[in-house]
Amino acid sequence: MSKFSDYDFKGKKALIRVDFNVPLDADFNITDDTRMKATIPTIKKVLNDGGSVILMSHLGRPKDGPTDKYSLKHLVKHLFELLNPGNTTPAIGEASTRVFFANNCVGEQAGMTANMLRPGEVLLLENLRFHKEEEAGDEAFAEKLSKLGDAYVNDAFGTAHRAHASTAVIAKFFSPGNKMFGLLMNDEVKSAEKVLHNAEKPFCAIIGGAKVSDKILIIENLLQRATDIIIGGGMAYTFIKARGGKIGSSLCEDDRLQTALDILERAKQKNVSIHLPEDSVIADKFAADANTQICPSDAIPDGWMGLDIGPKATGIFNEVIVKSKTILWNGPMGVFEMEKFQAGTKAVAQSVAASTTNGAFSLVGGGDSVAAVNKFNLADKVSYVSTGGGAMLEYFEGKVLPGIAAING
Ligand code: AMP
């Protein structure tokens, strides 16, 4: 593996796998460009060195080949704007970075445009997933892609858990000196490694969200590493019911009650403190205009459901978070999308920010907790916000991510 920041791209074509899987509205406007912005420093470094850039990505989940809805052509204008701030007309000016588009990621046009690309120019290839070979990890397809560039840069942490042609298989067609992580991927991997392998104690993991079943593996792995595990959100009620509590009609996975008990038992053996919410904001329906009250989490009346952690739980969680030196946060504490049930998630976000100000290292990963820190304007008050939801989860489950292994190996 080569080090991206030390590599001289002068006169070279960098084939960069990015994660431009951004949400688009019905008129193809990008509603959240975080993933595009996050990779701009990587692109700029190559261009500043005097190299050219070929970008490959997927968008959405097209099932039957090319579909207008999933075309990356909708991103070209915004990519141009990000690369040429202040110059919103995609006309070709002297100082502009030119952005070309190939309407197929392989084939004659892609090959020719890549060949003609001059230093300082960018080519965006059409959606990789228009070819089923991408997700199948097809070697011949990966080899075709590899021919487009001199060096392979993986900057797509969001798809690092997939063994696809462009994220993993392609790496074998480049010598060790010509394949590397981009700046974004490098930061993601470094932050994740710091938390998983080099965490300063006390290490507090905050796990929330809807389902226990999605988070069992991550909790099991964290039992080996964390000092405290805070469990909030809908998944907490499966634990509370397993311990004999009354949870009304709160979210519960009855087939996971034994798993929850096993986790609590193993935590005790390992001296890991598991913190469940002592009280909850309960509601008489799952709706923004529901009637609410505060109630002990193990005495929720029939017909009522816990939709947020309560004030006592918030206070206890805050105490744990502010004394921690390392914090991992995945998943909200309640239905934070609705104003009545956002206080717990907001308070946890504030505690994580306060602890970070006091010197803790905090990593926020997973779609909804990232959405939460953004919603509460605290993204720049935590140490690192991961762009990779599924990939970050699998990393913390202890799995080897194919996108990382392909570069390291
Ligand atoms: P996940 O994708 O598993 O991290 O779950 C995130 C979702 O869980 C969010 O959309 C939340 O609204 C939802 N959620 C959090 N707490 C609760 C709760 N107590 N009851 C129902 N849904 C919840």
CSV table of N, CA, C and O in Angstrom, one decimal, residues 182-268:
chain,number,residue,atom,x,y,z
A,182,GLY,N,-7.8,7.0,0.0
A,182,GLY,CA,-7.8,8.5,-0.1
A,182,GLY,C,-7.8,9.1,1.3
A,182,GLY,O,-7.9,8.4,2.3
A,183,LEU,N,-7.9,10.4,1.3
A,183,LEU,CA,-7.8,11.2,2.6
A,183,LEU,C,-9.0,10.9,3.5
A,183,LEU,O,-8.9,10.7,4.7
A,184,LEU,N,-10.2,10.8,2.9
A,184,LEU,CA,-11.4,10.5,3.6
A,184,LEU,C,-11.4,9.1,4.2
A,184,LEU,O,-11.6,8.9,5.4
A,185,MET,N,-11.0,8.2,3.4
A,185,MET,CA,-11.0,6.8,3.8
A,185,MET,C,-9.9,6.6,4.9
A,185,MET,O,-10.1,5.9,5.9
A,186,ASN,N,-8.8,7.3,4.7
A,186,ASN,CA,-7.7,7.2,5.7
A,186,ASN,C,-8.2,7.8,7.1
A,186,ASN,O,-7.9,7.1,8.1
A,187,ASP,N,-8.9,8.9,7.1
A,187,ASP,CA,-9.4,9.5,8.3
A,187,ASP,C,-10.4,8.5,9.0
A,187,ASP,O,-10.4,8.4,10.2
A,188,GLU,N,-11.3,7.9,8.2
A,188,GLU,CA,-12.3,7.0,8.7
A,188,GLU,C,-11.7,5.8,9.4
A,188,GLU,O,-12.0,5.5,10.5
A,189,VAL,N,-10.7,5.2,8.7
A,189,VAL,CA,-10.0,4.0,9.2
A,189,VAL,C,-9.2,4.4,10.4
A,189,VAL,O,-9.3,3.7,11.4
A,190,LYS,N,-8.6,5.5,10.4
A,190,LYS,CA,-7.8,5.9,11.6
A,190,LYS,C,-8.7,6.2,12.8
A,190,LYS,O,-8.3,5.7,13.9
A,191,SER,N,-9.8,6.8,12.6
A,191,SER,CA,-10.7,7.1,13.7
A,191,SER,C,-11.3,5.8,14.3
A,191,SER,O,-11.4,5.6,15.5
A,192,ALA,N,-11.7,5.0,13.4
A,192,ALA,CA,-12.3,3.7,13.8
A,192,ALA,C,-11.3,2.8,14.5
A,192,ALA,O,-11.6,2.2,15.6
A,193,GLU,N,-10.1,2.8,14.0
A,193,GLU,CA,-9.0,2.0,14.7
A,193,GLU,C,-8.7,2.6,16.1
A,193,GLU,O,-8.5,1.8,17.0
A,194,LYS,N,-8.7,3.9,16.2
A,194,LYS,CA,-8.4,4.5,17.5
A,194,LYS,C,-9.4,4.1,18.5
A,194,LYS,O,-9.0,3.7,19.6
A,195,VAL,N,-10.7,4.0,18.1
A,195,VAL,CA,-11.7,3.7,19.1
A,195,VAL,C,-11.7,2.2,19.4
A,195,VAL,O,-11.8,1.7,20.5
A,196,LEU,N,-11.5,1.4,18.3
A,196,LEU,CA,-11.6,-0.1,18.5
A,196,LEU,C,-10.3,-0.7,19.1
A,196,LEU,O,-10.4,-1.6,19.9
A,197,HIS,N,-9.2,-0.1,18.8
A,197,HIS,CA,-7.9,-0.8,19.2
A,197,HIS,C,-7.1,0.0,20.1
A,197,HIS,O,-6.1,-0.5,20.7
A,198,ASN,N,-7.4,1.3,20.3
A,198,ASN,CA,-6.5,2.2,21.0
A,198,ASN,C,-7.3,3.1,21.9
A,198,ASN,O,-6.9,4.3,22.1
A,199,ALA,N,-8.4,2.6,22.5
A,199,ALA,CA,-9.3,3.6,23.2
A,199,ALA,C,-8.7,3.8,24.6
A,199,ALA,O,-8.4,2.9,25.3
A,200,GLU,N,-8.7,5.1,24.9
A,200,GLU,CA,-8.3,5.5,26.2
A,200,GLU,C,-9.6,5.3,27.1
A,200,GLU,O,-10.7,5.6,26.7
A,201,LYS,N,-9.4,4.7,28.3
A,201,LYS,CA,-10.5,4.4,29.2
A,201,LYS,C,-10.8,5.6,30.1
A,201,LYS,O,-9.8,6.3,30.4
A,202,PRO,N,-12.0,5.8,30.7
A,202,PRO,CA,-13.2,5.0,30.4
A,202,PRO,C,-13.7,5.2,28.9
A,202,PRO,O,-13.6,6.3,28.4
A,203,PHE,N,-14.1,4.1,28.3
A,203,PHE,CA,-14.6,4.0,27.0
A,203,PHE,C,-16.1,3.7,27.0
A,203,PHE,O,-16.5,2.7,27.5
A,204,CYS,N,-16.9,4.7,26.6
A,204,CYS,CA,-18.3,4.6,26.6
A,204,CYS,C,-18.9,4.4,25.2
A,204,CYS,O,-18.6,5.2,24.4
A,205,ALA,N,-19.7,3.4,25.0
A,205,ALA,CA,-20.4,3.2,23.8
A,205,ALA,C,-21.8,3.5,24.0
A,205,ALA,O,-22.4,3.0,24.9
A,206,ILE,N,-22.4,4.3,23.1
A,206,ILE,CA,-23.8,4.7,23.2
A,206,ILE,C,-24.5,4.1,22.0
A,206,ILE,O,-24.2,4.4,20.8
A,207,ILE,N,-25.3,3.1,22.3
A,207,ILE,CA,-26.0,2.4,21.2
A,207,ILE,C,-27.5,2.6,21.3
A,207,ILE,O,-28.1,2.4,22.3
A,208,GLY,N,-28.1,3.1,20.2
A,208,GLY,CA,-29.5,3.3,20.2
A,208,GLY,C,-30.1,2.9,18.9
A,208,GLY,O,-29.5,2.1,18.2
A,209,GLY,N,-31.3,3.4,18.6
A,209,GLY,CA,-32.0,3.0,17.4
A,209,GLY,C,-33.1,2.0,17.6
A,209,GLY,O,-33.5,1.7,18.8
A,210,ALA,N,-33.6,1.5,16.5
A,210,ALA,CA,-34.9,0.7,16.7
A,210,ALA,C,-34.7,-0.7,17.1
A,210,ALA,O,-35.4,-1.2,18.0
A,211,LYS,N,-33.8,-1.4,16.5
A,211,LYS,CA,-33.8,-2.9,16.7
A,211,LYS,C,-32.6,-3.4,17.4
A,211,LYS,O,-31.5,-3.1,17.0
A,212,VAL,N,-32.8,-4.3,18.4
A,212,VAL,CA,-31.7,-5.0,19.0
A,212,VAL,C,-31.0,-5.9,18.0
A,212,VAL,O,-29.8,-6.0,18.0
A,213,SER,N,-31.8,-6.6,17.1
A,213,SER,CA,-31.2,-7.6,16.2
A,213,SER,C,-30.2,-6.9,15.3
A,213,SER,O,-29.2,-7.6,15.0
A,214,ASP,N,-30.3,-5.6,15.0
A,214,ASP,CA,-29.3,-5.0,14.2
A,214,ASP,C,-28.0,-4.7,14.9
A,214,ASP,O,-27.0,-4.5,14.3
A,215,LYS,N,-28.1,-4.7,16.3
A,215,LYS,CA,-27.0,-4.2,17.0
A,215,LYS,C,-26.3,-5.3,17.9
A,215,LYS,O,-25.4,-4.9,18.7
A,216,ILE,N,-26.8,-6.5,17.8
A,216,ILE,CA,-26.3,-7.5,18.7
A,216,ILE,C,-24.8,-7.7,18.5
A,216,ILE,O,-24.0,-7.7,19.5
A,217,LEU,N,-24.3,-7.8,17.3
A,217,LEU,CA,-22.9,-8.1,17.0
A,217,LEU,C,-22.0,-7.0,17.5
A,217,LEU,O,-21.0,-7.2,18.1
A,218,ILE,N,-22.5,-5.8,17.3
A,218,ILE,CA,-21.7,-4.6,17.8
A,218,ILE,C,-21.6,-4.6,19.3
A,218,ILE,O,-20.5,-4.4,19.9
A,219,ILE,N,-22.7,-4.9,20.0
A,219,ILE,CA,-22.7,-4.9,21.4
A,219,ILE,C,-21.8,-6.0,21.9
A,219,ILE,O,-20.9,-5.8,22.8
A,220,GLU,N,-21.9,-7.2,21.3
A,220,GLU,CA,-21.0,-8.3,21.7
A,220,GLU,C,-19.5,-7.9,21.6
A,220,GLU,O,-18.7,-8.2,22.5
A,221,ASN,N,-19.2,-7.3,20.5
A,221,ASN,CA,-17.8,-6.9,20.3
A,221,ASN,C,-17.4,-5.8,21.3
A,221,ASN,O,-16.3,-5.9,21.8
A,222,LEU,N,-18.3,-4.9,21.6
A,222,LEU,CA,-17.9,-3.8,22.5
A,222,LEU,C,-17.8,-4.3,23.9
A,222,LEU,O,-17.1,-3.7,24.7
A,223,LEU,N,-18.5,-5.4,24.2
A,223,LEU,CA,-18.3,-6.0,25.6
A,223,LEU,C,-16.9,-6.4,25.9
A,223,LEU,O,-16.4,-6.4,27.0
A,224,GLN,N,-16.1,-6.6,24.8
A,224,GLN,CA,-14.7,-6.9,25.0
A,224,GLN,C,-13.8,-5.6,25.2
A,224,GLN,O,-12.7,-5.7,25.6
A,225,ARG,N,-14.4,-4.5,24.9
A,225,ARG,CA,-13.6,-3.3,24.9
A,225,ARG,C,-14.0,-2.1,25.7
A,225,ARG,O,-13.2,-1.3,26.2
A,226,ALA,N,-15.4,-1.9,25.8
A,226,ALA,CA,-15.9,-0.7,26.5
A,226,ALA,C,-15.9,-0.9,28.0
A,226,ALA,O,-15.9,-2.0,28.5
A,227,THR,N,-15.9,0.3,28.7
A,227,THR,CA,-16.2,0.2,30.1
A,227,THR,C,-17.7,0.4,30.4
A,227,THR,O,-18.2,-0.2,31.4
A,228,ASP,N,-18.3,1.2,29.6
A,228,ASP,CA,-19.8,1.5,29.8
A,228,ASP,C,-20.5,1.3,28.4
A,228,ASP,O,-19.9,1.8,27.4
A,229,ILE,N,-21.6,0.7,28.5
A,229,ILE,CA,-22.5,0.7,27.3
A,229,ILE,C,-23.8,1.3,27.6
A,229,ILE,O,-24.5,0.8,28.5
A,230,ILE,N,-24.2,2.4,27.0
A,230,ILE,CA,-25.5,3.0,27.2
A,230,ILE,C,-26.4,2.5,26.1
A,230,ILE,O,-26.0,2.5,24.9
A,231,ILE,N,-27.5,2.0,26.5
A,231,ILE,CA,-28.5,1.5,25.5
A,231,ILE,C,-29.7,2.3,25.6
A,231,ILE,O,-30.4,2.4,26.6
A,232,GLY,N,-30.1,3.0,24.4
A,232,GLY,CA,-31.3,3.8,24.4
A,232,GLY,C,-32.1,3.5,23.2
A,232,GLY,O,-31.8,2.5,22.4
A,233,GLY,N,-33.1,4.3,22.9
A,233,GLY,CA,-33.9,4.1,21.7
A,233,GLY,C,-34.9,2.9,21.9
A,233,GLY,O,-35.0,2.3,23.0
A,234,GLY,N,-35.5,2.5,20.8
A,234,GLY,CA,-36.5,1.4,20.8
A,234,GLY,C,-35.9,0.1,21.3
A,234,GLY,O,-36.6,-0.7,22.0
A,235,MET,N,-34.6,-0.1,21.0
A,235,MET,CA,-34.0,-1.4,21.4
A,235,MET,C,-33.9,-1.6,22.9
A,235,MET,O,-33.9,-2.7,23.4
A,236,ALA,N,-34.0,-0.5,23.7
A,236,ALA,CA,-33.8,-0.6,25.1
A,236,ALA,C,-35.0,-1.4,25.7
A,236,ALA,O,-34.8,-2.1,26.8
A,237,TYR,N,-36.1,-1.3,25.1
A,237,TYR,CA,-37.3,-2.0,25.7
A,237,TYR,C,-37.3,-3.5,25.7
A,237,TYR,O,-37.9,-4.2,26.5
A,238,THR,N,-36.6,-4.0,24.7
A,238,THR,CA,-36.4,-5.5,24.7
A,238,THR,C,-35.6,-5.9,25.9
A,238,THR,O,-35.9,-6.9,26.6
A,239,PHE,N,-34.6,-5.1,26.3
A,239,PHE,CA,-33.8,-5.4,27.5
A,239,PHE,C,-34.6,-5.3,28.7
A,239,PHE,O,-34.5,-6.1,29.6
A,240,ILE,N,-35.4,-4.2,28.8
A,240,ILE,CA,-36.2,-3.9,30.0
A,240,ILE,C,-37.3,-5.0,30.2
A,240,ILE,O,-37.5,-5.5,31.3
A,241,LYS,N,-37.9,-5.5,29.1
A,241,LYS,CA,-38.9,-6.5,29.2
A,241,LYS,C,-38.2,-7.8,29.6
A,241,LYS,O,-38.7,-8.6,30.5
A,242,ALA,N,-37.0,-8.1,29.1
A,242,ALA,CA,-36.3,-9.3,29.4
A,242,ALA,C,-36.0,-9.4,30.9
A,242,ALA,O,-36.0,-10.4,31.5
A,243,ARG,N,-35.8,-8.2,31.5
A,243,ARG,CA,-35.5,-8.1,33.0
A,243,ARG,C,-36.8,-8.2,33.8
A,243,ARG,O,-36.7,-8.0,35.0
A,244,GLY,N,-37.9,-8.3,33.1
A,244,GLY,CA,-39.2,-8.5,33.8
A,244,GLY,C,-40.0,-7.2,33.9
A,244,GLY,O,-41.0,-7.1,34.6
A,245,GLY,N,-39.6,-6.1,33.2
A,245,GLY,CA,-40.3,-4.9,33.2
A,245,GLY,C,-41.6,-4.9,32.4
A,245,GLY,O,-41.7,-5.7,31.5
A,246,LYS,N,-42.5,-4.0,32.7
A,246,LYS,CA,-43.7,-3.8,31.9
A,246,LYS,C,-43.4,-2.7,30.9
A,246,LYS,O,-43.2,-1.5,31.3
A,247,ILE,N,-43.6,-3.0,29.6
A,247,ILE,CA,-43.2,-1.9,28.6
A,247,ILE,C,-44.3,-1.5,27.7
A,247,ILE,O,-44.1,-0.8,26.7
A,248,GLY,N,-45.6,-1.8,28.1
A,248,GLY,CA,-46.8,-1.4,27.3
A,248,GLY,C,-46.6,-1.8,25.9
A,248,GLY,O,-46.2,-3.0,25.6
A,249,SER,N,-46.9,-0.9,25.0
A,249,SER,CA,-46.8,-1.3,23.6
A,249,SER,C,-45.5,-0.7,22.9
A,249,SER,O,-45.4,-0.5,21.7
A,250,SER,N,-44.5,-0.6,23.8
A,250,SER,CA,-43.2,-0.1,23.2
A,250,SER,C,-42.6,-1.1,22.3
A,250,SER,O,-43.0,-2.3,22.3
A,251,LEU,N,-41.7,-0.7,21.4
A,251,LEU,CA,-41.0,-1.6,20.5
A,251,LEU,C,-40.4,-2.7,21.2
A,251,LEU,O,-39.8,-2.5,22.2
A,252,CYS,N,-40.6,-3.9,20.7
A,252,CYS,CA,-39.9,-5.1,21.4
A,252,CYS,C,-39.7,-6.2,20.4
A,252,CYS,O,-40.6,-6.4,19.6
A,253,GLU,N,-38.6,-6.9,20.5
A,253,GLU,CA,-38.4,-8.1,19.7
A,253,GLU,C,-38.4,-9.3,20.7
A,253,GLU,O,-37.4,-9.6,21.3
A,254,ASP,N,-39.6,-9.9,20.7
A,254,ASP,CA,-39.8,-11.0,21.7
A,254,ASP,C,-38.8,-12.1,21.4
A,254,ASP,O,-38.5,-12.9,22.4
A,255,ASP,N,-38.4,-12.3,20.2
A,255,ASP,CA,-37.5,-13.4,19.9
A,255,ASP,C,-36.1,-13.1,20.3
A,255,ASP,O,-35.2,-13.9,20.1
A,256,ARG,N,-35.8,-11.9,20.9
A,256,ARG,CA,-34.5,-11.5,21.3
A,256,ARG,C,-34.4,-11.4,22.8
A,256,ARG,O,-33.4,-10.8,23.3
A,257,LEU,N,-35.4,-11.8,23.6
A,257,LEU,CA,-35.4,-11.5,25.0
A,257,LEU,C,-34.2,-12.3,25.6
A,257,LEU,O,-33.5,-11.8,26.5
A,258,GLN,N,-34.0,-13.6,25.2
A,258,GLN,CA,-33.0,-14.4,25.8
A,258,GLN,C,-31.6,-13.8,25.4
A,258,GLN,O,-30.7,-13.7,26.3
A,259,THR,N,-31.5,-13.3,24.2
A,259,THR,CA,-30.2,-12.7,23.7
A,259,THR,C,-29.9,-11.5,24.7
A,259,THR,O,-28.8,-11.3,25.1
A,260,ALA,N,-31.0,-10.7,24.9
A,260,ALA,CA,-30.8,-9.5,25.8
A,260,ALA,C,-30.3,-9.9,27.2
A,260,ALA,O,-29.3,-9.3,27.7
A,261,LEU,N,-30.9,-11.0,27.7
A,261,LEU,CA,-30.5,-11.5,29.1
A,261,LEU,C,-29.0,-11.9,29.0
A,261,LEU,O,-28.2,-11.7,29.9
A,262,ASP,N,-28.7,-12.7,27.9
A,262,ASP,CA,-27.3,-13.2,27.8
A,262,ASP,C,-26.3,-12.0,27.8
A,262,ASP,O,-25.2,-12.0,28.4
A,263,ILE,N,-26.7,-10.9,27.0
A,263,ILE,CA,-25.8,-9.8,27.0
A,263,ILE,C,-25.6,-9.1,28.3
A,263,ILE,O,-24.5,-8.8,28.8
A,264,LEU,N,-26.7,-9.0,29.1
A,264,LEU,CA,-26.6,-8.4,30.4
A,264,LEU,C,-25.7,-9.3,31.3
A,264,LEU,O,-24.9,-8.7,32.1
A,265,GLU,N,-25.9,-10.6,31.2
A,265,GLU,CA,-25.1,-11.5,32.0
A,265,GLU,C,-23.6,-11.4,31.7
A,265,GLU,O,-22.7,-11.3,32.6
A,266,ARG,N,-23.3,-11.4,30.4
A,266,ARG,CA,-21.9,-11.3,29.9
A,266,ARG,C,-21.3,-10.0,30.4
A,266,ARG,O,-20.1,-9.9,30.7
A,267,ALA,N,-22.1,-9.0,30.3
A,267,ALA,CA,-21.5,-7.6,30.7
A,267,ALA,C,-21.1,-7.7,32.2
A,267,ALA,O,-20.1,-7.2,32.6
A,268,LYS,N,-22.0,-8.3,33.0
A,268,LYS,CA,-21.7,-8.4,34.4
A,268,LYS,C,-20.3,-9.2,34.6
A,268,LYS,O,-19.4,-8.7,35.4
